[in-house]
Coordinates of C-alpha atoms and ligand atoms in Angstrom, one line a residue:
M900 CA 126.3 63.7 82.0
D901 CA 128.5 66.3 81.7
L902 CA 131.4 65.5 84.2
H903 CA 134.8 66.8 83.3
F904 CA 137.3 66.4 86.5
A905 CA 140.5 68.0 86.1
Q906 CA 144.3 66.6 87.5
A907 CA 143.4 68.6 91.2
E908 CA 143.1 65.7 94.3
A909 CA 141.1 67.2 97.2
T910 CA 143.8 67.6 100.4
A911 CA 142.2 64.7 103.1
A912 CA 141.0 67.9 105.4
E913 CA 139.0 68.5 101.9
R914 CA 137.5 65.6 101.9
S915 CA 136.8 65.1 105.5
V916 CA 134.8 68.2 105.3
I917 CA 132.5 67.0 102.7
D918 CA 132.1 63.8 103.5
L919 CA 131.1 64.9 107.0
F920 CA 128.5 67.2 105.0
M921 CA 126.9 64.7 103.1
E922 CA 126.8 62.3 106.2
G923 CA 124.4 65.0 107.6
Q924 CA 122.1 65.0 104.9
P925 CA 119.2 65.3 104.9
S926 CA 119.0 64.9 108.6
A927 CA 121.4 67.4 109.7
N928 CA 118.3 69.7 108.3
G929 CA 116.3 68.5 110.7
L930 CA 113.7 66.9 108.1
T931 CA 111.7 63.3 107.9
E932 CA 111.2 61.8 104.7
E933 CA 107.4 62.5 105.1
T934 CA 108.3 66.3 104.9
R935 CA 110.5 66.1 101.9
L936 CA 108.7 66.8 98.1
E937 CA 109.2 64.5 96.3
R938 CA 112.1 65.8 94.1
P939 CA 114.2 63.8 91.5
R940 CA 117.0 62.2 92.9
S941 CA 119.7 64.5 91.2
R942 CA 117.5 67.6 91.8
E943 CA 117.9 67.3 95.8
L944 CA 121.6 66.8 95.1
R945 CA 122.2 69.9 93.1
E946 CA 120.3 72.2 95.7
L947 CA 123.1 70.9 98.2
L948 CA 125.7 72.5 95.8
L949 CA 125.5 76.0 98.3
P950 CA 125.5 74.6 101.4
G951 CA 128.1 72.3 100.4
L952 CA 130.4 75.4 99.7
H953 CA 129.3 77.0 102.9
A954 CA 130.5 73.6 104.7
L955 CA 134.3 74.0 102.8
Q956 CA 134.2 77.9 103.2
S957 CA 133.6 77.6 106.7
G958 CA 135.8 74.8 107.8
I959 CA 139.1 75.4 104.9
G960 CA 138.8 78.9 104.6
W961 CA 138.6 78.7 100.6
I962 CA 137.4 76.6 98.2
S963 CA 140.2 74.7 96.2
H964 CA 139.7 73.1 92.7
G965 CA 140.1 69.8 94.3
A966 CA 138.0 70.3 96.8
L967 CA 135.2 71.7 93.8
N968 CA 135.9 68.3 92.3
H969 CA 135.3 66.0 95.4
L970 CA 132.1 68.0 95.9
C971 CA 130.8 67.9 92.5
E972 CA 131.6 64.1 92.6
A973 CA 129.1 63.4 95.4
L974 CA 126.5 65.9 94.2
S975 CA 127.2 64.7 90.4
V976 CA 127.3 68.5 89.2
P977 CA 129.4 69.1 86.4
P978 CA 133.0 71.5 87.9
A979 CA 132.5 73.8 85.4
D980 CA 128.9 74.8 86.3
A981 CA 129.9 74.4 90.2
Y982 CA 132.6 76.6 89.4
G983 CA 130.2 79.2 88.0
V984 CA 127.9 78.9 91.3
A985 CA 130.8 79.1 93.0
S986 CA 132.8 82.1 91.5
F987 CA 129.4 84.0 91.6
Y988 CA 129.0 84.6 95.3
S989 CA 131.6 87.6 97.2
M990 CA 131.2 85.4 100.3
L991 CA 133.0 82.5 99.1
A992 CA 136.9 82.5 98.2
L993 CA 138.5 80.2 95.1
S994 CA 141.4 81.4 95.8
E995 CA 144.0 80.6 99.6
Q996 CA 142.8 83.8 101.6
A997 CA 143.8 84.4 105.1
P998 CA 142.0 82.2 107.7
D999 CA 140.4 85.3 108.8
V1000 CA 138.9 87.8 106.8
L1001 CA 137.1 91.5 107.9
H1002 CA 134.5 92.7 105.1
V1003 CA 134.8 96.0 106.3
C1004 CA 131.3 98.0 104.8
D1005 CA 132.0 101.2 103.1
D1006 CA 128.8 101.9 101.4
I1007 CA 126.5 104.9 102.0
V1008 CA 126.0 104.8 105.8
C1009 CA 129.4 103.4 107.2
R1010 CA 131.2 106.2 105.0
S1011 CA 130.3 109.6 106.1
N1012 CA 130.6 107.7 109.8
G1013 CA 134.1 106.4 110.0
A1014 CA 134.8 103.9 107.3
M1015 CA 137.2 105.1 105.6
E1016 CA 139.3 105.7 108.5
L1017 CA 138.9 101.9 109.6
I1018 CA 140.2 101.2 106.5
D1019 CA 142.7 102.8 106.4
E1020 CA 143.7 101.2 109.7
C1021 CA 142.7 97.9 107.8
E1022 CA 145.9 98.9 105.7
R1023 CA 148.3 100.2 108.1
V1024 CA 147.9 96.5 109.9
F1025 CA 147.2 94.0 107.8
G1026 CA 148.4 95.2 104.7
P1027 CA 147.4 95.9 100.7
E1028 CA 143.3 95.0 100.5
G1029 CA 143.0 91.0 99.5
T1030 CA 145.7 90.2 101.0
G1031 CA 146.8 89.4 104.5
Q1032 CA 148.8 86.4 106.5
A1033 CA 146.4 85.9 109.5
V1034 CA 143.9 88.5 108.5
G1035 CA 142.5 89.9 105.5
W1036 CA 140.5 92.3 104.3
H1037 CA 138.0 93.9 102.4
R1038 CA 135.8 97.1 101.2
S1039 CA 132.2 95.4 101.5
P1040 CA 128.5 96.6 100.5
C1041 CA 125.9 97.6 103.4
L1042 CA 126.7 94.8 105.8
G1043 CA 123.0 95.5 107.6
R1044 CA 124.2 96.9 110.6
C1045 CA 123.8 100.8 109.7
D1046 CA 122.8 102.2 112.7
R1047 CA 126.0 101.0 114.2
A1048 CA 128.4 102.3 111.1
P1049 CA 131.0 101.8 110.4
A1050 CA 130.6 98.3 111.2
V1051 CA 132.8 95.3 109.9
F1052 CA 131.8 91.3 109.4
V1053 CA 134.3 89.0 110.5
Q1054 CA 134.7 85.5 108.1
R1055 CA 136.3 82.8 110.4
T1056 CA 137.6 79.7 109.4
G1057 CA 136.9 76.8 111.9
T1058 CA 134.7 79.0 114.3
D1059 CA 132.1 81.5 114.3
D1060 CA 131.6 84.7 111.5
F1061 CA 130.5 87.1 113.2
D1062 CA 129.2 91.1 112.6
H1063 CA 130.2 94.4 114.9
G1064 CA 130.0 98.0 115.1
P1065 CA 130.7 100.7 115.3
V1066 CA 134.4 99.7 115.3
H1067 CA 136.4 102.5 116.1
A1068 CA 139.1 99.9 117.7
D1069 CA 142.8 100.3 117.5
L1070 CA 143.0 96.6 115.5
S1071 CA 146.7 96.3 116.4
G1072 CA 147.7 93.4 118.7
R1073 CA 145.0 90.3 118.6
P1074 CA 142.5 92.4 116.6
L1075 CA 140.1 89.4 115.8
D1076 CA 139.6 88.0 119.2
G1077 CA 139.3 92.0 120.5
L1078 CA 136.6 92.3 118.5
A1079 CA 135.0 89.1 119.0
E1080 CA 134.8 89.9 122.4
L1081 CA 133.3 93.5 122.0
A1082 CA 130.4 91.7 120.3
R1083 CA 129.9 89.0 122.7
M1084 CA 130.2 92.2 125.8
N1085 CA 127.6 93.6 123.7
L1086 CA 125.3 91.0 123.4
E1087 CA 125.0 89.9 126.8
L1088 CA 125.0 93.9 128.2
G1089 CA 122.0 93.8 125.6
I1090 CA 123.8 96.3 123.3
D1091 CA 122.1 95.4 120.8
R1092 CA 118.5 96.0 122.1
S1093 CA 119.8 99.6 121.1
T1094 CA 118.9 99.1 118.1
T1095 CA 115.5 98.8 118.8
P1096 CA 115.5 102.1 120.6
Q1097 CA 111.5 102.6 120.3
G1098 CA 109.2 102.3 123.5
P1099 CA 106.5 99.4 124.0
A1100 CA 103.6 102.0 123.3
E1101 CA 102.2 101.5 120.1
V1102 CA 105.3 99.0 118.5
R1103 CA 103.2 95.4 117.3
L1104 CA 105.7 93.6 115.3
L1105 CA 108.1 95.1 117.6
R1106 CA 106.6 94.1 121.0
R1107 CA 108.1 91.2 122.3
I1108 CA 111.8 92.7 121.3
V1109 CA 111.8 96.2 123.2
Q1110 CA 109.5 94.3 125.7
G1111 CA 112.8 92.2 126.3
V1112 CA 111.2 88.6 125.4
D1113 CA 114.5 86.1 125.6
P1114 CA 114.3 85.1 121.6
A1115 CA 116.0 82.1 122.9
S1116 CA 113.6 80.9 124.5
L1117 CA 110.5 78.9 123.3
E1118 CA 108.6 78.8 126.6
S1119 CA 109.6 82.6 126.5
Y1120 CA 107.8 83.5 123.0
R1121 CA 104.5 81.3 124.2
S1122 CA 104.0 83.2 126.9
N1123 CA 103.7 86.4 125.7
G1124 CA 101.3 85.4 122.8
G1125 CA 103.3 83.5 120.8
Y1126 CA 101.3 80.6 119.2
A1127 CA 98.1 81.5 120.2
A1128 CA 97.3 82.8 115.9
L1129 CA 98.6 79.0 114.8
E1130 CA 96.0 77.3 117.2
Q1131 CA 94.0 79.7 116.0
A1132 CA 94.4 79.3 112.4
L1133 CA 94.4 75.7 112.2
A1134 CA 91.0 76.0 114.4
I1135 CA 89.5 78.2 111.1
G1136 CA 91.3 76.2 108.1
P1137 CA 93.0 77.7 105.2
A1138 CA 90.5 79.8 103.4
T1139 CA 89.2 81.5 106.1
I1140 CA 92.8 82.5 106.9
R1141 CA 93.6 83.6 103.3
A1142 CA 90.0 85.6 103.6
L1143 CA 91.3 87.3 107.1
I1144 CA 94.4 88.7 105.4
A1145 CA 92.8 90.0 102.4
A1146 CA 90.2 91.7 104.3
S1147 CA 93.2 93.1 106.8
G1148 CA 94.5 94.8 103.3
L1149 CA 98.2 93.6 104.2
T1150 CA 100.8 94.2 101.7
G1151 CA 104.5 93.7 101.1
R1152 CA 106.6 95.2 103.0
G1153 CA 110.2 94.0 100.9
G1154 CA 108.9 97.0 98.5
A1155 CA 106.4 96.1 95.7
G1156 CA 103.8 96.1 98.5
F1157 CA 101.5 93.6 96.6
P1158 CA 98.9 92.2 98.3
T1159 CA 99.6 89.5 100.1
G1160 CA 96.1 88.3 100.3
R1161 CA 95.7 88.1 96.6
K1162 CA 99.1 86.4 96.4
W1163 CA 98.1 83.8 98.7
D1164 CA 95.3 82.9 96.5
M1165 CA 97.1 82.9 93.3
A1166 CA 99.4 80.0 95.0
A1167 CA 96.3 78.5 96.7
A1168 CA 94.5 77.9 93.7
E1169 CA 97.2 76.1 91.5
P1170 CA 98.4 72.2 91.8
A1171 CA 99.9 71.0 94.6
P1172 CA 102.9 70.6 96.1
R1173 CA 103.5 74.1 97.1
Y1174 CA 105.9 76.1 98.4
V1175 CA 106.3 78.9 101.0
V1176 CA 109.5 80.9 101.1
A1177 CA 110.7 84.0 104.1
N1178 CA 113.4 86.1 101.9
A1179 CA 115.3 87.5 105.1
D1180 CA 118.1 88.5 102.1
E1181 CA 117.4 91.9 103.0
S1182 CA 121.0 93.6 101.4
E1183 CA 119.1 97.0 100.5
P1184 CA 122.2 99.0 101.5
G1185 CA 120.7 101.5 104.5
T1186 CA 118.1 98.6 105.3
F1187 CA 118.0 96.2 108.5
K1188 CA 115.0 95.8 109.9
D1189 CA 114.4 92.2 108.9
R1190 CA 118.3 91.2 110.9
L1191 CA 116.7 92.9 113.9
L1192 CA 113.3 91.0 113.5
I1193 CA 114.8 87.4 113.4
E1194 CA 117.3 88.4 116.0
G1195 CA 115.0 89.3 118.3
D1196 CA 111.7 87.3 117.3
P1197 CA 112.5 84.4 115.7
F1198 CA 109.9 82.5 117.4
A1199 CA 107.6 84.4 115.2
L1200 CA 109.1 84.0 111.8
I1201 CA 108.9 80.4 112.6
E1202 CA 104.9 80.4 113.5
S1203 CA 104.3 83.0 110.8
L1204 CA 105.7 81.3 107.8
T1205 CA 103.7 77.9 109.4
I1206 CA 100.4 80.0 109.4
A1207 CA 101.6 80.9 105.2
A1208 CA 101.7 77.3 104.9
L1209 CA 98.2 76.5 106.2
A1210 CA 96.9 78.9 104.2
V1211 CA 98.3 78.0 100.5
G1212 CA 98.7 74.0 101.7
A1213 CA 102.3 73.9 101.5
S1214 CA 104.5 71.2 103.7
K1215 CA 108.0 72.8 102.9
G1216 CA 109.3 76.1 103.5
F1217 CA 112.5 78.1 103.4
V1218 CA 114.3 80.8 104.6
Y1219 CA 116.6 82.5 102.5
L1220 CA 118.5 84.2 105.3
R1221 CA 121.6 86.3 104.0
G1222 CA 124.7 85.2 104.9
E1223 CA 126.1 88.5 106.8
Y1224 CA 123.8 87.6 109.4
P1225 CA 125.7 85.5 111.9
L1226 CA 123.9 86.2 114.9
A1227 CA 120.1 86.1 113.1
R1228 CA 121.3 82.2 111.6
Q1229 CA 122.0 81.0 115.1
R1230 CA 119.4 82.3 116.5
L1231 CA 117.1 81.1 114.0
A1232 CA 118.8 77.7 113.6
A1233 CA 118.3 77.3 117.1
A1234 CA 114.7 78.5 117.4
L1235 CA 113.9 75.7 114.2
V1236 CA 115.3 72.8 116.3
S1237 CA 113.2 74.1 119.6
A1238 CA 109.9 74.3 117.1
R1239 CA 110.1 70.6 115.9
S1240 CA 111.0 69.4 119.2
A1241 CA 108.0 71.1 121.1
G1242 CA 105.8 70.0 117.7
L1243 CA 105.5 73.0 116.3
L1244 CA 106.5 71.8 112.7
G1245 CA 107.0 68.1 111.3
D1246 CA 104.2 66.0 111.6
G1247 CA 101.2 66.8 113.1
I1248 CA 101.8 70.0 114.3
L1249 CA 100.0 70.6 117.3
G1250 CA 97.9 67.4 116.8
S1251 CA 96.5 68.3 113.8
G1252 CA 96.5 66.4 110.5
T1253 CA 98.9 69.6 108.8
S1254 CA 102.7 68.6 108.4
F1255 CA 105.3 71.5 107.7
D1256 CA 108.8 71.6 108.0
I1257 CA 111.5 74.6 107.4
E1258 CA 114.7 74.4 105.5
L1259 CA 117.3 77.8 106.6
R1260 CA 118.7 78.2 103.8
V1261 CA 121.6 81.1 103.6
G1262 CA 123.4 83.2 101.2
A1263 CA 126.6 84.3 100.5
G1264 CA 126.9 87.7 99.6
A1265 CA 125.1 88.8 96.3
Y1266 CA 122.7 91.2 96.7
I1267 CA 120.3 90.3 93.0
C1268 CA 119.3 87.0 95.9
G1269 CA 117.2 89.0 97.3
E1270 CA 115.1 89.1 93.9
E1271 CA 112.6 86.3 94.4
T1272 CA 113.7 84.0 91.1
A1273 CA 117.6 85.1 91.6
L1274 CA 116.8 83.3 95.1
F1275 CA 115.0 80.0 93.7
N1276 CA 117.9 79.4 91.7
S1277 CA 120.2 80.2 94.4
I1278 CA 118.3 77.7 96.5
E1279 CA 118.1 74.7 93.9
G1280 CA 122.5 75.4 93.2
Y1281 CA 122.3 77.5 90.5
R1282 CA 124.0 81.1 89.9
G1283 CA 121.8 83.5 91.5
E1284 CA 120.2 85.3 88.3
P1285 CA 117.0 86.3 88.1
R1286 CA 114.5 84.3 85.6
N1287 CA 112.1 86.0 83.3
K1288 CA 108.1 86.6 84.3
P1289 CA 106.0 85.3 83.5
P1290 CA 105.6 82.9 85.0
Y1291 CA 105.3 84.5 88.0
P1292 CA 106.2 82.5 91.0
T1293 CA 102.6 81.8 92.4
Q1294 CA 102.4 79.5 88.9
A1295 CA 106.1 78.4 88.7
G1296 CA 108.7 79.4 91.2
L1297 CA 110.7 77.2 93.4
F1298 CA 111.6 73.6 91.9
G1299 CA 108.7 74.8 89.2
R1300 CA 106.3 75.0 91.4
P1301 CA 103.5 77.5 92.2
T1302 CA 105.7 79.2 95.4
V1303 CA 104.9 82.2 98.1
V1304 CA 108.0 84.3 98.4
N1305 CA 107.0 87.0 101.7
N1306 CA 109.4 89.5 103.4
V1307 CA 110.0 88.6 106.8
E1308 CA 108.4 91.6 107.8
T1309 CA 105.3 90.7 105.8
L1310 CA 105.0 87.3 107.2
L1311 CA 105.4 89.0 111.3
N1312 CA 102.1 90.8 110.6
V1313 CA 100.2 87.7 110.0
P1314 CA 99.9 85.9 113.5
I1315 CA 98.8 89.7 114.2
I1316 CA 95.7 89.8 111.8
I1317 CA 94.9 86.0 112.5
T1318 CA 94.5 86.9 116.5
G1319 CA 93.0 90.8 116.5
G1320 CA 91.0 90.4 113.7
P1321 CA 91.4 92.5 110.4
E1322 CA 89.2 95.6 111.7
A1323 CA 91.6 95.9 114.6
Y1324 CA 94.5 95.9 112.3
R1325 CA 93.1 98.6 110.0
E1326 CA 92.8 100.8 113.0
L1327 CA 96.6 102.1 112.2
G1328 CA 97.8 103.0 108.5
T1329 CA 95.9 104.7 105.9
D1330 CA 93.1 103.0 103.6
L1331 CA 95.5 101.6 101.2
S1332 CA 98.1 100.9 103.2
T1333 CA 97.4 99.5 106.3
G1334 CA 99.0 98.3 109.7
T1335 CA 102.2 99.8 111.2
K1336 CA 105.3 99.7 108.8
V1337 CA 108.8 98.8 110.5
F1338 CA 112.1 101.8 109.5
A1339 CA 115.6 101.3 109.5
I1340 CA 116.5 104.9 110.3
S1341 CA 120.5 105.6 110.0
G1342 CA 122.7 108.1 109.8
H1343 CA 123.1 111.8 110.9
V1344 CA 120.0 111.1 113.5
G1345 CA 120.2 111.4 116.9
V1346 CA 119.3 108.0 117.7
P1347 CA 120.3 104.9 114.4
G1348 CA 117.7 101.8 115.0
V1349 CA 114.4 100.2 113.8
Y1350 CA 111.2 102.1 114.9
E1351 CA 107.8 101.1 113.7
V1352 CA 105.3 103.7 113.1
P1353 CA 101.6 103.6 111.8
F1354 CA 101.5 103.8 108.3
G1355 CA 101.0 107.8 107.4
T1356 CA 103.1 109.2 109.8
T1357 CA 105.0 112.5 108.2
L1358 CA 108.7 111.4 107.7
Q1359 CA 108.9 114.6 109.7
D1360 CA 107.5 112.6 113.1
L1361 CA 109.5 109.9 111.7
L1362 CA 113.2 111.7 112.2
A1363 CA 111.8 113.2 115.5
L1364 CA 111.0 110.0 117.1
A1365 CA 114.7 108.9 115.9
G1366 CA 116.3 111.7 117.5
G1367 CA 116.6 114.5 115.3
M1368 CA 119.4 115.7 113.0
R1369 CA 122.7 114.2 115.0
N1370 CA 124.6 117.3 117.4
G1371 CA 122.0 119.6 115.9
S1372 CA 123.2 119.0 112.1
S1373 CA 121.1 121.0 109.5
L1374 CA 119.3 118.4 107.1
R1375 CA 120.8 117.9 103.5
S1376 CA 118.5 115.0 102.0
V1377 CA 117.0 112.0 103.4
L1378 CA 117.4 108.6 100.6
L1379 CA 114.2 106.3 101.0
G1380 CA 114.1 103.3 100.2
G1381 CA 117.7 102.7 100.2
A1382 CA 120.4 102.2 96.6
A1383 CA 117.2 101.4 94.7
G1384 CA 115.0 104.3 96.5
T1385 CA 115.2 108.1 95.4
F1386 CA 116.6 111.1 97.1
I1387 CA 114.1 113.8 98.4
G1388 CA 114.8 117.0 100.2
R1389 CA 113.4 119.2 103.0
E1390 CA 110.7 120.2 101.0
A1391 CA 109.6 116.1 101.4
L1392 CA 109.4 116.5 105.1
E1393 CA 105.7 116.7 105.3
M1394 CA 105.1 113.7 103.6
P1395 CA 103.1 111.0 104.5
L1396 CA 105.0 107.4 104.2
A1397 CA 102.5 105.6 103.3
N1398 CA 102.8 104.0 99.5
E1399 CA 100.0 105.9 97.8
R1400 CA 101.7 109.4 99.8
A1401 CA 104.7 108.7 98.3
A1402 CA 104.3 108.5 95.1
E1403 CA 102.7 111.9 95.1
Y1404 CA 106.6 113.1 95.8
G1405 CA 108.2 110.7 93.3
A1406 CA 109.4 108.3 95.8
S1407 CA 108.7 104.9 97.0
L1408 CA 109.0 103.7 100.7
G1409 CA 110.9 100.4 99.4
S1410 CA 111.9 98.0 102.1
G1411 CA 111.6 100.8 104.7
A1412 CA 115.1 102.0 104.6
V1413 CA 115.6 105.6 105.8
V1414 CA 119.1 107.1 105.6
V1415 CA 119.8 110.7 106.4
F1416 CA 122.5 113.1 105.5
D1417 CA 123.7 116.3 106.7
S1418 CA 125.1 119.4 105.1
A1419 CA 128.2 118.6 105.3
T1420 CA 128.0 115.2 103.5
D1421 CA 129.7 114.7 100.5
M1422 CA 127.2 113.7 98.1
A1423 CA 128.8 113.3 94.8
D1424 CA 130.4 110.4 97.2
I1425 CA 127.5 109.5 98.4
V1426 CA 125.8 109.2 95.0
A1427 CA 129.0 107.5 93.0
R1428 CA 129.2 104.8 96.0
I1429 CA 125.5 103.9 95.2
A1430 CA 127.1 103.9 91.2
A1431 CA 129.6 101.5 92.0
F1432 CA 127.1 99.1 94.1
F1433 CA 125.1 98.5 91.1
R1434 CA 127.9 98.1 88.6
D1435 CA 129.2 95.4 91.7
E1436 CA 125.6 94.1 92.0
S1437 CA 124.3 93.2 88.7
C1438 CA 124.7 89.5 88.0
G1439 CA 125.3 90.9 84.2
Q1440 CA 122.6 88.8 82.9
C1441 CA 121.5 91.2 80.9
A1442 CA 122.6 94.1 78.2
P1443 CA 120.8 97.0 79.2
C1444 CA 121.5 96.5 83.1
R1445 CA 125.4 95.4 83.0
I1446 CA 126.4 97.8 80.3
G1447 CA 124.2 100.5 82.0
T1448 CA 125.7 100.4 85.2
V1449 CA 128.7 100.7 83.8
R1450 CA 128.0 104.0 82.0
Q1451 CA 126.4 105.3 84.8
E1452 CA 129.3 105.1 86.9
E1453 CA 131.6 106.2 84.7
L1454 CA 129.5 109.1 83.8
L1455 CA 129.5 110.3 86.8
V1456 CA 133.2 109.8 87.2
R1457 CA 133.4 112.7 84.2
A1458 CA 130.8 114.9 85.5
R1459 CA 132.7 114.8 88.8
A1460 CA 135.6 116.3 86.4
G1461 CA 133.0 119.3 85.2
F1462 CA 131.4 116.9 82.1
D1463 CA 128.1 118.1 81.4
A1464 CA 127.0 114.5 81.9
A1465 CA 123.2 114.4 83.1
P1466 CA 121.9 113.8 79.6
L1467 CA 123.4 111.0 78.8
I1468 CA 122.9 109.6 82.9
R1469 CA 119.1 110.0 81.9
E1470 CA 119.7 108.2 79.1
V1471 CA 121.1 105.3 80.1
G1472 CA 118.9 105.3 82.9
Q1473 CA 116.0 105.3 80.9
A1474 CA 117.2 102.3 78.9
M1475 CA 118.5 100.7 82.2
T1476 CA 114.3 101.2 83.5
D1477 CA 112.5 100.1 80.5
A1478 CA 114.6 97.5 79.4
S1479 CA 116.0 95.2 82.0
I1480 CA 114.8 91.9 83.5
C1481 CA 114.5 92.7 86.8
G1482 CA 114.2 95.3 90.0
L1483 CA 117.8 95.9 89.9
G1484 CA 118.4 97.2 87.0
Q1485 CA 115.2 98.9 86.7
T1486 CA 115.8 100.8 89.3
A1487 CA 119.2 100.9 89.8
A1488 CA 119.5 104.8 88.1
N1489 CA 117.0 105.7 91.0
A1490 CA 119.6 106.9 93.1
V1491 CA 121.2 109.0 90.8
R1492 CA 118.2 110.6 88.6
S1493 CA 116.8 111.7 91.6
A1494 CA 120.3 113.2 93.2
I1495 CA 120.3 115.4 89.9
D1496 CA 116.9 116.9 90.1
L1497 CA 117.3 118.4 93.6
G1498 CA 120.9 119.3 92.4
L1499 CA 122.6 117.0 95.0
I1500 CA 125.4 116.2 92.9
R1501 CA 127.6 119.0 90.6
G1502 CA 130.5 119.3 88.7
G1503 CA 128.7 119.4 84.7
V1504 CA 125.5 117.5 86.4
Ligands
LIG498 S1 118.6 94.0 85.5 FE1 120.6 93.2 85.8 S2 120.4 92.2 87.7 FE2 118.6 92.1 87.0 S3 118.8 90.3 85.5 FE3 119.5 92.1 84.6 S4 121.0 92.2 84.6 FE4 120.9 90.7 86.0
LIG499 S1 126.6 98.6 107.6 FE1 127.6 100.0 106.3 S2 126.0 101.0 105.1 FE2 125.2 99.6 106.0

């Protein structure tokens, strides 16, 4: 093995963190030998790399060369390789930093809701970005808390991370303890539920959340309809489950809109072992629905993924959760423990012959890991770089095995279809976009939050549900589908929100982000931030995206100075769309192009 260890030694504290981490494997995940699929030992060790790096980051506050060497020895991973992985993620620090670090969102929603003032305050109180003795701070891309902008995520050494918003607080004094206290009080007061301002009228996926069912209680979940679908699924068997899902017309809610039933059939036709994965790495600027769905109804995700596993014949599943979602992580981890002790995960689920367990994997701040093959690499302990397709995940996915990856929201539709039947499911929505869609609405609306409406509801009606324009301001544009989506203008307000109808407007619903900008917004600034986002988040693996995202941003700067950049921007955008390996590069020009088309940005463009 190509192991080359530098001279650096781990400190006693670093050794103790790593040794403790290794002792907890695999029992720390609560997995029994039977539920761990056979993999070579070297692969099992390699896949512990990201969790091990997380353990160091949260225990020590950064990852020194000595600590990395010690972890590499324990996992038999070449240090240079591990360094490549550690340096891939923005939540992992490879140089000493303050024990507490604020990640201050300056992305598209927060920057027009006070983030820039908050950044000035951070600079005043803590000093320049990236420095600081006790508290450091960094600008951050969207933290998935756009409903409560401006938002911060606080990484703390030796104690729990937390996120909070809106943060308009005076950061002098003992700022982090104060912010942590505020975040805790908000939870206790139930203010986190203000992110689902909708009533119980027509909601399906949000029902338990708007009714206030306790997300920590398995009993509450079960007495509110939970696990009825799994019981039914066990009785009807895999083929019938897949037939019901196909008949419902359910399509993926993560952005691609692929028919779920077809995906499950494709995986089930491949040889075992197979895996199921819930993609909870929602990082699209403007998107925060999955965070809320997991925080508010964690058992629903566990039940849904268990049914998916039963349907395709998988005995092991993963939830890959965004690293900046500490509350979702805590609640989901607790729910997994409860489900296991109640016999709802593990061997012989509900007394059946079915065995299945779920491992929670936490990302570390890389947007690209939401791409399904990048997500596989991340779980396997490699840099989160997308793979070429084909082969498709249903043929050769996680650990090279057939794998079904579904978005969280997609999965949460499954129990509803099983218990209610596909005909009832299709009663809402359109012929081609069946059921309901959960939208995350943010920006200059009266009541930002997560709203569930039948597909086909018009954009105008959705905005009315969110309280219309804030303080009677007038609408400039809506960014539909997040940074990878498109800007649309007032003339598109009549658009029915269904995948096939959005296409008629040159738009797509994406994962359901709806960011609203009023007429006072500096749109050139917003578009520039989107371009900077893609430049930062490109994994750099393929030239059209690695170079194109940089050129696109540069051209926007020149355009603001009066240069006629539109032709070149379009050319660069086309090259990225045509020749990039994955969806990031293929969509990185969408918002910029649509902003030009709508006349939202000027100065030569
Ligand atoms: S398109 Fe961008 S993010 Fe995707 S593989 Fe290429 S460089 Fe990486
Ligand atoms: S949390 Fe700031 S833009 Fe989403």
